[in-house]
PDB file of C-alpha atoms in Angstrom:
ATOM      1  CA  MET A   2      15.598  47.692 182.085  1.00  0.00           C
ATOM      2  CA  PRO A   3      14.657  51.046 182.272  1.00  0.00           C
ATOM      3  CA  GLY A   4      11.500  51.929 179.864  1.00  0.00           C
ATOM      4  CA  LEU A   5       8.546  53.349 179.710  1.00  0.00           C
ATOM      5  CA  ILE A   6       5.037  52.409 179.531  1.00  0.00           C
ATOM      6  CA  GLY A   7       2.632  53.134 175.721  1.00  0.00           C
ATOM      7  CA  LYS A   8       0.026  53.044 173.758  1.00  0.00           C
ATOM      8  CA  LYS A   9      -0.213  51.622 170.269  1.00  0.00           C
ATOM      9  CA  ILE A  10      -1.732  54.112 168.208  1.00  0.00           C
ATOM     10  CA  GLY A  11      -1.532  52.387 165.056  1.00  0.00           C
ATOM     11  CA  MET A  12       1.026  51.540 161.838  1.00  0.00           C
ATOM     12  CA  THR A  13       2.343  54.139 159.143  1.00  0.00           C
ATOM     13  CA  SER A  14       5.149  53.788 157.027  1.00  0.00           C
ATOM     14  CA  VAL A  15       8.166  56.574 156.825  1.00  0.00           C
ATOM     15  CA  PHE A  16      10.963  57.011 153.826  1.00  0.00           C
ATOM     16  CA  SER A  17      14.406  56.160 154.997  1.00  0.00           C
ATOM     17  CA  ALA A  18      17.263  58.513 153.953  1.00  0.00           C
ATOM     18  CA  ASP A  19      18.028  56.308 151.199  1.00  0.00           C
ATOM     19  CA  GLY A  20      14.638  56.331 149.520  1.00  0.00           C
ATOM     20  CA  LYS A  21      13.151  52.868 151.226  1.00  0.00           C
ATOM     21  CA  ASN A  22       9.639  52.638 152.778  1.00  0.00           C
ATOM     22  CA  VAL A  23       9.780  51.256 156.142  1.00  0.00           C
ATOM     23  CA  PRO A  24       6.871  49.937 157.671  1.00  0.00           C
ATOM     24  CA  CYS A  25       6.478  51.474 161.435  1.00  0.00           C
ATOM     25  CA  THR A  26       4.185  51.374 164.666  1.00  0.00           C
ATOM     26  CA  VAL A  27       3.139  54.538 166.118  1.00  0.00           C
ATOM     27  CA  ILE A  28       3.430  54.275 169.810  1.00  0.00           C
ATOM     28  CA  GLU A  29       2.621  56.702 172.508  1.00  0.00           C
ATOM     29  CA  ALA A  30       5.149  56.601 175.200  1.00  0.00           C
ATOM     30  CA  GLY A  31       4.438  58.053 178.198  1.00  0.00           C
ATOM     31  CA  PRO A  32       4.479  60.657 180.140  1.00  0.00           C
ATOM     32  CA  CYS A  33       4.859  58.256 183.017  1.00  0.00           C
ATOM     33  CA  VAL A  34       4.627  59.480 186.765  1.00  0.00           C
ATOM     34  CA  VAL A  35       6.943  57.828 189.260  1.00  0.00           C
ATOM     35  CA  THR A  36       4.396  56.437 191.718  1.00  0.00           C
ATOM     36  CA  GLN A  37       6.643  54.543 194.114  1.00  0.00           C
ATOM     37  CA  VAL A  38      10.797  53.873 194.413  1.00  0.00           C
ATOM     38  CA  LYS A  39      11.373  50.659 195.935  1.00  0.00           C
ATOM     39  CA  THR A  40      14.746  50.182 197.815  1.00  0.00           C
ATOM     40  CA  VAL A  41      16.586  47.387 199.053  1.00  0.00           C
ATOM     41  CA  GLU A  42      16.020  48.675 203.015  1.00  0.00           C
ATOM     42  CA  THR A  43      11.904  48.779 202.490  1.00  0.00           C
ATOM     43  CA  ASP A  44      10.855  46.070 199.866  1.00  0.00           C
ATOM     44  CA  GLY A  45      14.425  43.923 199.527  1.00  0.00           C
ATOM     45  CA  TYR A  46      14.767  44.915 196.001  1.00  0.00           C
ATOM     46  CA  GLU A  47      15.429  48.025 193.701  1.00  0.00           C
ATOM     47  CA  ALA A  48      12.703  49.186 191.576  1.00  0.00           C
ATOM     48  CA  VAL A  49      10.893  51.952 190.257  1.00  0.00           C
ATOM     49  CA  GLN A  50       7.235  51.967 189.773  1.00  0.00           C
ATOM     50  CA  LEU A  51       5.629  54.294 186.679  1.00  0.00           C
ATOM     51  CA  ALA A  52       1.973  54.778 186.041  1.00  0.00           C
ATOM     52  CA  PHE A  53       0.418  56.096 182.810  1.00  0.00           C
ATOM     53  CA  ASP A  54      -2.773  57.288 181.505  1.00  0.00           C
ATOM     54  CA  ASP A  55      -5.291  58.922 183.387  1.00  0.00           C
ATOM     55  CA  LYS A  56      -8.588  57.679 184.866  1.00  0.00           C
ATOM     56  CA  LYS A  57     -11.602  58.860 186.792  1.00  0.00           C
ATOM     57  CA  GLU A  58     -11.259  59.140 190.240  1.00  0.00           C
ATOM     58  CA  LYS A  59     -14.867  57.221 190.354  1.00  0.00           C
ATOM     59  CA  SER A  60     -13.588  54.172 189.206  1.00  0.00           C
ATOM     60  CA  THR A  61     -10.300  54.408 191.118  1.00  0.00           C
ATOM     61  CA  THR A  62     -10.632  52.189 194.528  1.00  0.00           C
ATOM     62  CA  GLN A  63      -9.692  53.986 197.764  1.00  0.00           C
ATOM     63  CA  PRO A  64      -6.702  52.151 198.069  1.00  0.00           C
ATOM     64  CA  GLU A  65      -5.464  52.889 194.759  1.00  0.00           C
ATOM     65  CA  ALA A  66      -6.507  56.715 194.918  1.00  0.00           C
ATOM     66  CA  GLY A  67      -4.379  56.807 198.315  1.00  0.00           C
ATOM     67  CA  HIS A  68      -1.260  55.579 196.768  1.00  0.00           C
ATOM     68  CA  PHE A  69      -1.444  57.969 193.426  1.00  0.00           C
ATOM     69  CA  LYS A  70      -2.100  60.593 196.413  1.00  0.00           C
ATOM     70  CA  LYS A  71       0.991  60.209 197.968  1.00  0.00           C
ATOM     71  CA  ALA A  72       2.673  60.715 194.541  1.00  0.00           C
ATOM     72  CA  GLY A  73       0.910  63.822 194.010  1.00  0.00           C
ATOM     73  CA  SER A  74      -0.369  62.404 190.716  1.00  0.00           C
ATOM     74  CA  ALA A  75      -4.100  61.887 188.981  1.00  0.00           C
ATOM     75  CA  PRO A  76      -5.101  58.168 189.074  1.00  0.00           C
ATOM     76  CA  LYS A  77      -3.499  55.925 186.227  1.00  0.00           C
ATOM     77  CA  ARG A  78      -4.913  52.936 184.394  1.00  0.00           C
ATOM     78  CA  LYS A  79      -1.487  51.247 183.866  1.00  0.00           C
ATOM     79  CA  VAL A  80       1.241  50.324 186.693  1.00  0.00           C
ATOM     80  CA  VAL A  81       4.607  48.858 185.950  1.00  0.00           C
ATOM     81  CA  GLU A  82       7.519  48.577 187.366  1.00  0.00           C
ATOM     82  CA  PHE A  83      10.987  49.391 186.027  1.00  0.00           C
ATOM     83  CA  HIS A  84      14.749  48.608 186.942  1.00  0.00           C
ATOM     84  CA  GLU A  85      18.111  50.177 186.731  1.00  0.00           C
ATOM     85  CA  PHE A  86      17.497  53.656 185.685  1.00  0.00           C
ATOM     86  CA  GLU A  87      20.578  55.672 185.434  1.00  0.00           C
ATOM     87  CA  ASN A  88      19.416  59.120 186.938  1.00  0.00           C
ATOM     88  CA  GLU A  89      17.939  58.523 190.631  1.00  0.00           C
ATOM     89  CA  LEU A  90      13.903  59.145 190.434  1.00  0.00           C
ATOM     90  CA  LYS A  91      12.299  60.793 192.698  1.00  0.00           C
ATOM     91  CA  LEU A  92       8.138  60.315 193.898  1.00  0.00           C
ATOM     92  CA  GLY A  93       6.379  62.010 192.018  1.00  0.00           C
ATOM     93  CA  GLU A  94       8.880  62.651 188.957  1.00  0.00           C
ATOM     94  CA  GLU A  95       7.506  62.827 185.486  1.00  0.00           C
ATOM     95  CA  VAL A  96       9.655  60.604 182.752  1.00  0.00           C
ATOM     96  CA  ASP A  97       8.895  61.295 179.101  1.00  0.00           C
ATOM     97  CA  VAL A  98       9.534  59.957 175.508  1.00  0.00           C
ATOM     98  CA  LYS A  99      13.123  61.640 175.437  1.00  0.00           C
ATOM     99  CA  LEU A 100      14.237  58.438 177.364  1.00  0.00           C
ATOM    100  CA  PHE A 101      14.654  56.745 174.131  1.00  0.00           C
ATOM    101  CA  GLU A 102      17.144  57.868 171.216  1.00  0.00           C
ATOM    102  CA  GLU A 103      16.646  57.355 167.628  1.00  0.00           C
ATOM    103  CA  ASN A 104      18.162  54.462 165.538  1.00  0.00           C
ATOM    104  CA  ALA A 105      18.484  52.686 169.252  1.00  0.00           C
ATOM    105  CA  PHE A 106      16.954  49.385 169.655  1.00  0.00           C
ATOM    106  CA  VAL A 107      14.239  48.709 172.485  1.00  0.00           C
ATOM    107  CA  ASP A 108      12.449  45.467 173.470  1.00  0.00           C
ATOM    108  CA  ILE A 109       8.722  45.692 173.594  1.00  0.00           C
ATOM    109  CA  THR A 110       6.118  43.339 175.543  1.00  0.00           C
ATOM    110  CA  GLY A 111       2.286  43.404 174.959  1.00  0.00           C
ATOM    111  CA  ILE A 112      -0.537  41.660 174.955  1.00  0.00           C
ATOM    112  CA  SER A 113      -1.330  39.770 171.369  1.00  0.00           C
ATOM    113  CA  LYS A 114      -4.919  40.231 169.881  1.00  0.00           C
ATOM    114  CA  GLY A 115      -7.363  37.522 171.196  1.00  0.00           C
ATOM    115  CA  LYS A 116      -8.384  35.134 168.216  1.00  0.00           C
ATOM    116  CA  GLY A 117     -10.939  32.660 170.198  1.00  0.00           C
ATOM    117  CA  PHE A 118     -11.340  29.381 169.779  1.00  0.00           C
ATOM    118  CA  GLN A 119      -9.321  28.014 166.464  1.00  0.00           C
ATOM    119  CA  GLY A 120      -8.295  24.924 165.239  1.00  0.00           C
ATOM    120  CA  VAL A 121      -4.982  23.451 164.428  1.00  0.00           C
ATOM    121  CA  VAL A 122      -4.723  24.981 160.795  1.00  0.00           C
ATOM    122  CA  LYS A 123      -4.779  28.308 162.281  1.00  0.00           C
ATOM    123  CA  ARG A 124      -3.322  27.954 165.552  1.00  0.00           C
ATOM    124  CA  TYR A 125      -0.296  25.734 164.815  1.00  0.00           C
ATOM    125  CA  ASN A 126      -0.045  26.032 160.753  1.00  0.00           C
ATOM    126  CA  PHE A 127      -1.403  22.492 160.109  1.00  0.00           C
ATOM    127  CA  ARG A 128      -1.442  21.842 156.283  1.00  0.00           C
ATOM    128  CA  GLY A 129      -4.027  19.774 157.018  1.00  0.00           C
ATOM    129  CA  VAL A 130      -4.568  16.739 154.125  1.00  0.00           C
ATOM    130  CA  GLY A 131      -3.651  18.092 150.940  1.00  0.00           C
ATOM    131  CA  ASP A 132      -5.117  15.364 148.668  1.00  0.00           C
ATOM    132  CA  ALA A 133      -8.883  15.317 148.840  1.00  0.00           C
ATOM    133  CA  THR A 134      -9.309  12.292 146.950  1.00  0.00           C
ATOM    134  CA  HIS A 135      -8.385   8.580 147.868  1.00  0.00           C
ATOM    135  CA  GLY A 136     -11.336   8.384 150.512  1.00  0.00           C
ATOM    136  CA  GLN A 137     -10.987  11.635 152.141  1.00  0.00           C
ATOM    137  CA  HIS A 138     -13.977  13.122 153.348  1.00  0.00           C
ATOM    138  CA  ASN A 139     -14.297  16.744 154.858  1.00  0.00           C
ATOM    139  CA  ARG A 140     -10.756  15.576 156.341  1.00  0.00           C
ATOM    140  CA  LEU A 141      -9.112  19.081 155.029  1.00  0.00           C
ATOM    141  CA  ARG A 142      -8.363  20.946 158.199  1.00  0.00           C
ATOM    142  CA  ALA A 143      -8.634  17.692 160.986  1.00  0.00           C
ATOM    143  CA  PRO A 144      -5.994  17.354 163.455  1.00  0.00           C
ATOM    144  CA  GLY A 145      -4.816  13.785 162.781  1.00  0.00           C
ATOM    145  CA  SER A 146      -3.626  11.078 165.145  1.00  0.00           C
ATOM    146  CA  ILE A 147      -2.988  12.644 168.602  1.00  0.00           C
ATOM    147  CA  GLY A 148      -1.056   9.188 170.065  1.00  0.00           C
ATOM    148  CA  ALA A 149      -0.632   5.583 169.804  1.00  0.00           C
ATOM    149  CA  ALA A 150      -2.692   2.847 171.036  1.00  0.00           C
ATOM    150  CA  SER A 151      -2.693   1.031 174.589  1.00  0.00           C
ATOM    151  CA  TYR A 152       0.503   2.083 174.830  1.00  0.00           C
ATOM    152  CA  PRO A 153       1.131   5.093 176.281  1.00  0.00           C
ATOM    153  CA  ALA A 154      -2.600   5.116 176.570  1.00  0.00           C
ATOM    154  CA  ARG A 155      -2.498   8.551 177.178  1.00  0.00           C
ATOM    155  CA  VAL A 156      -2.015  12.002 175.197  1.00  0.00           C
ATOM    156  CA  PHE A 157       1.378  13.525 175.799  1.00  0.00           C
ATOM    157  CA  LYS A 158       1.093  17.015 177.516  1.00  0.00           C
ATOM    158  CA  GLY A 159       2.259  20.091 175.018  1.00  0.00           C
ATOM    159  CA  MET A 160       0.095  17.899 172.199  1.00  0.00           C
ATOM    160  CA  ARG A 161      -0.490  20.359 169.714  1.00  0.00           C
ATOM    161  CA  MET A 162      -4.479  20.374 169.182  1.00  0.00           C
ATOM    162  CA  ALA A 163      -7.188  23.290 168.450  1.00  0.00           C
ATOM    163  CA  GLY A 164      -8.118  25.683 171.669  1.00  0.00           C
ATOM    164  CA  ARG A 165      -7.544  29.427 172.625  1.00  0.00           C
ATOM    165  CA  THR A 166      -5.509  31.488 170.353  1.00  0.00           C
ATOM    166  CA  GLY A 167      -3.698  34.838 171.354  1.00  0.00           C
ATOM    167  CA  GLY A 168      -4.540  37.029 174.179  1.00  0.00           C
ATOM    168  CA  ASP A 169      -1.203  36.142 175.110  1.00  0.00           C
ATOM    169  CA  ARG A 170       1.641  38.321 176.535  1.00  0.00           C
ATOM    170  CA  VAL A 171       4.423  38.591 174.084  1.00  0.00           C
ATOM    171  CA  LYS A 172       7.864  40.182 173.723  1.00  0.00           C
ATOM    172  CA  VAL A 173       9.679  41.404 170.708  1.00  0.00           C
ATOM    173  CA  GLU A 174      13.199  42.339 171.018  1.00  0.00           C
ATOM    174  CA  ASN A 175      15.481  44.344 169.197  1.00  0.00           C
ATOM    175  CA  LEU A 176      13.501  46.698 167.605  1.00  0.00           C
ATOM    176  CA  LYS A 177      14.867  50.012 166.101  1.00  0.00           C
ATOM    177  CA  VAL A 178      13.468  53.600 166.940  1.00  0.00           C
ATOM    178  CA  ILE A 179      13.179  55.177 163.745  1.00  0.00           C
ATOM    179  CA  LYS A 180      12.060  58.583 165.293  1.00  0.00           C
ATOM    180  CA  VAL A 181      11.247  60.163 168.666  1.00  0.00           C
ATOM    181  CA  ILE A 182       8.473  63.556 168.855  1.00  0.00           C
ATOM    182  CA  PRO A 183       8.942  64.867 171.967  1.00  0.00           C
ATOM    183  CA  GLU A 184       6.097  67.451 171.561  1.00  0.00           C
ATOM    184  CA  ASN A 185       3.615  64.935 170.738  1.00  0.00           C
ATOM    185  CA  ASN A 186       5.199  62.274 173.121  1.00  0.00           C
ATOM    186  CA  LEU A 187       5.204  59.645 170.108  1.00  0.00           C
ATOM    187  CA  ILE A 188       7.839  57.145 169.307  1.00  0.00           C
ATOM    188  CA  LEU A 189       7.984  55.382 165.522  1.00  0.00           C
ATOM    189  CA  VAL A 190       9.319  52.071 165.864  1.00  0.00           C
ATOM    190  CA  LYS A 191      10.397  49.498 162.943  1.00  0.00           C
ATOM    191  CA  GLY A 192       7.526  46.872 162.184  1.00  0.00           C
ATOM    192  CA  SER A 193       4.644  45.431 163.997  1.00  0.00           C
ATOM    193  CA  VAL A 194       4.195  45.119 167.801  1.00  0.00           C
ATOM    194  CA  PRO A 195       1.811  42.696 169.870  1.00  0.00           C
ATOM    195  CA  GLY A 196      -1.498  44.027 170.628  1.00  0.00           C
ATOM    196  CA  ALA A 197      -4.510  45.659 169.053  1.00  0.00           C
ATOM    197  CA  LYS A 198      -4.618  49.489 168.794  1.00  0.00           C
ATOM    198  CA  GLY A 199      -5.269  51.330 172.310  1.00  0.00           C
ATOM    199  CA  SER A 200      -3.541  48.721 174.241  1.00  0.00           C
ATOM    200  CA  TYR A 201      -0.818  49.269 176.437  1.00  0.00           C
ATOM    201  CA  LEU A 202       2.996  48.250 176.105  1.00  0.00           C
ATOM    202  CA  ILE A 203       6.078  48.290 178.338  1.00  0.00           C
ATOM    203  CA  ILE A 204       8.840  49.886 176.000  1.00  0.00           C
ATOM    204  CA  GLU A 205      12.315  48.768 177.333  1.00  0.00           C
ATOM    205  CA  LYS A 206      15.703  50.058 176.736  1.00  0.00           C
TER     206      LYS A 206
END
C-alpha cells in the first residue's frame, strides 16, 4: 500500500462537528524523499523506497552516504519500502502529507513501548488468586500450574509465562484521519498508536 514515514509527536483532543471530544494522536508525516525506485527488471518486484528525518553526515556510513547522494538527498534516519503508488514517482522526488485526505482511514505500524521483564498479571492479564485466605500465602500474582505430571513431561510451547514485554512491531488498522495540516506536515488520527513520543511510524493508506 502507498504511504509515508512519520514521527509520533503526542496526543491531544479535538471537538467534532457534533460537539464530541475526540482523542487524537498528532503525527509528523513526511516530507519523505524517494531514495530508490525498484522495478521488476532490476529487482524482481516493484516498490518505492522512501526516506525520512535528516541525520548528521558524521553518523552516516559511506555506503549509506553514496545511496542518498544518488537520490540528491541529505542522509536520512529511517528508510522504508512502499508499494502501489498511484502516480509514478522519480528518484529524488518528495512525497508529503497531502497524500492523505480527511475522514479517510489509514493503517499505522510502530514499535510498542518496551515494558521490560513483567509477570503474568501485567503481561497476560491473569487475575491471580482472588482469595488470600484458605492457606494462600504470597500467591496473589503467581502464574499457577504450567503443565501436568509425568505425561506430557514437558511444558507446551506457547505457555503464557513471565518475560520481556512490549517493544514489538504492532499494526493498528482503520484509524480515521481527523485533520491534515499540510503547512506543518502534521496529520491528526483518531485514537492512539503504538510507540513512545518521537518514535517512527509507517502510515499506509
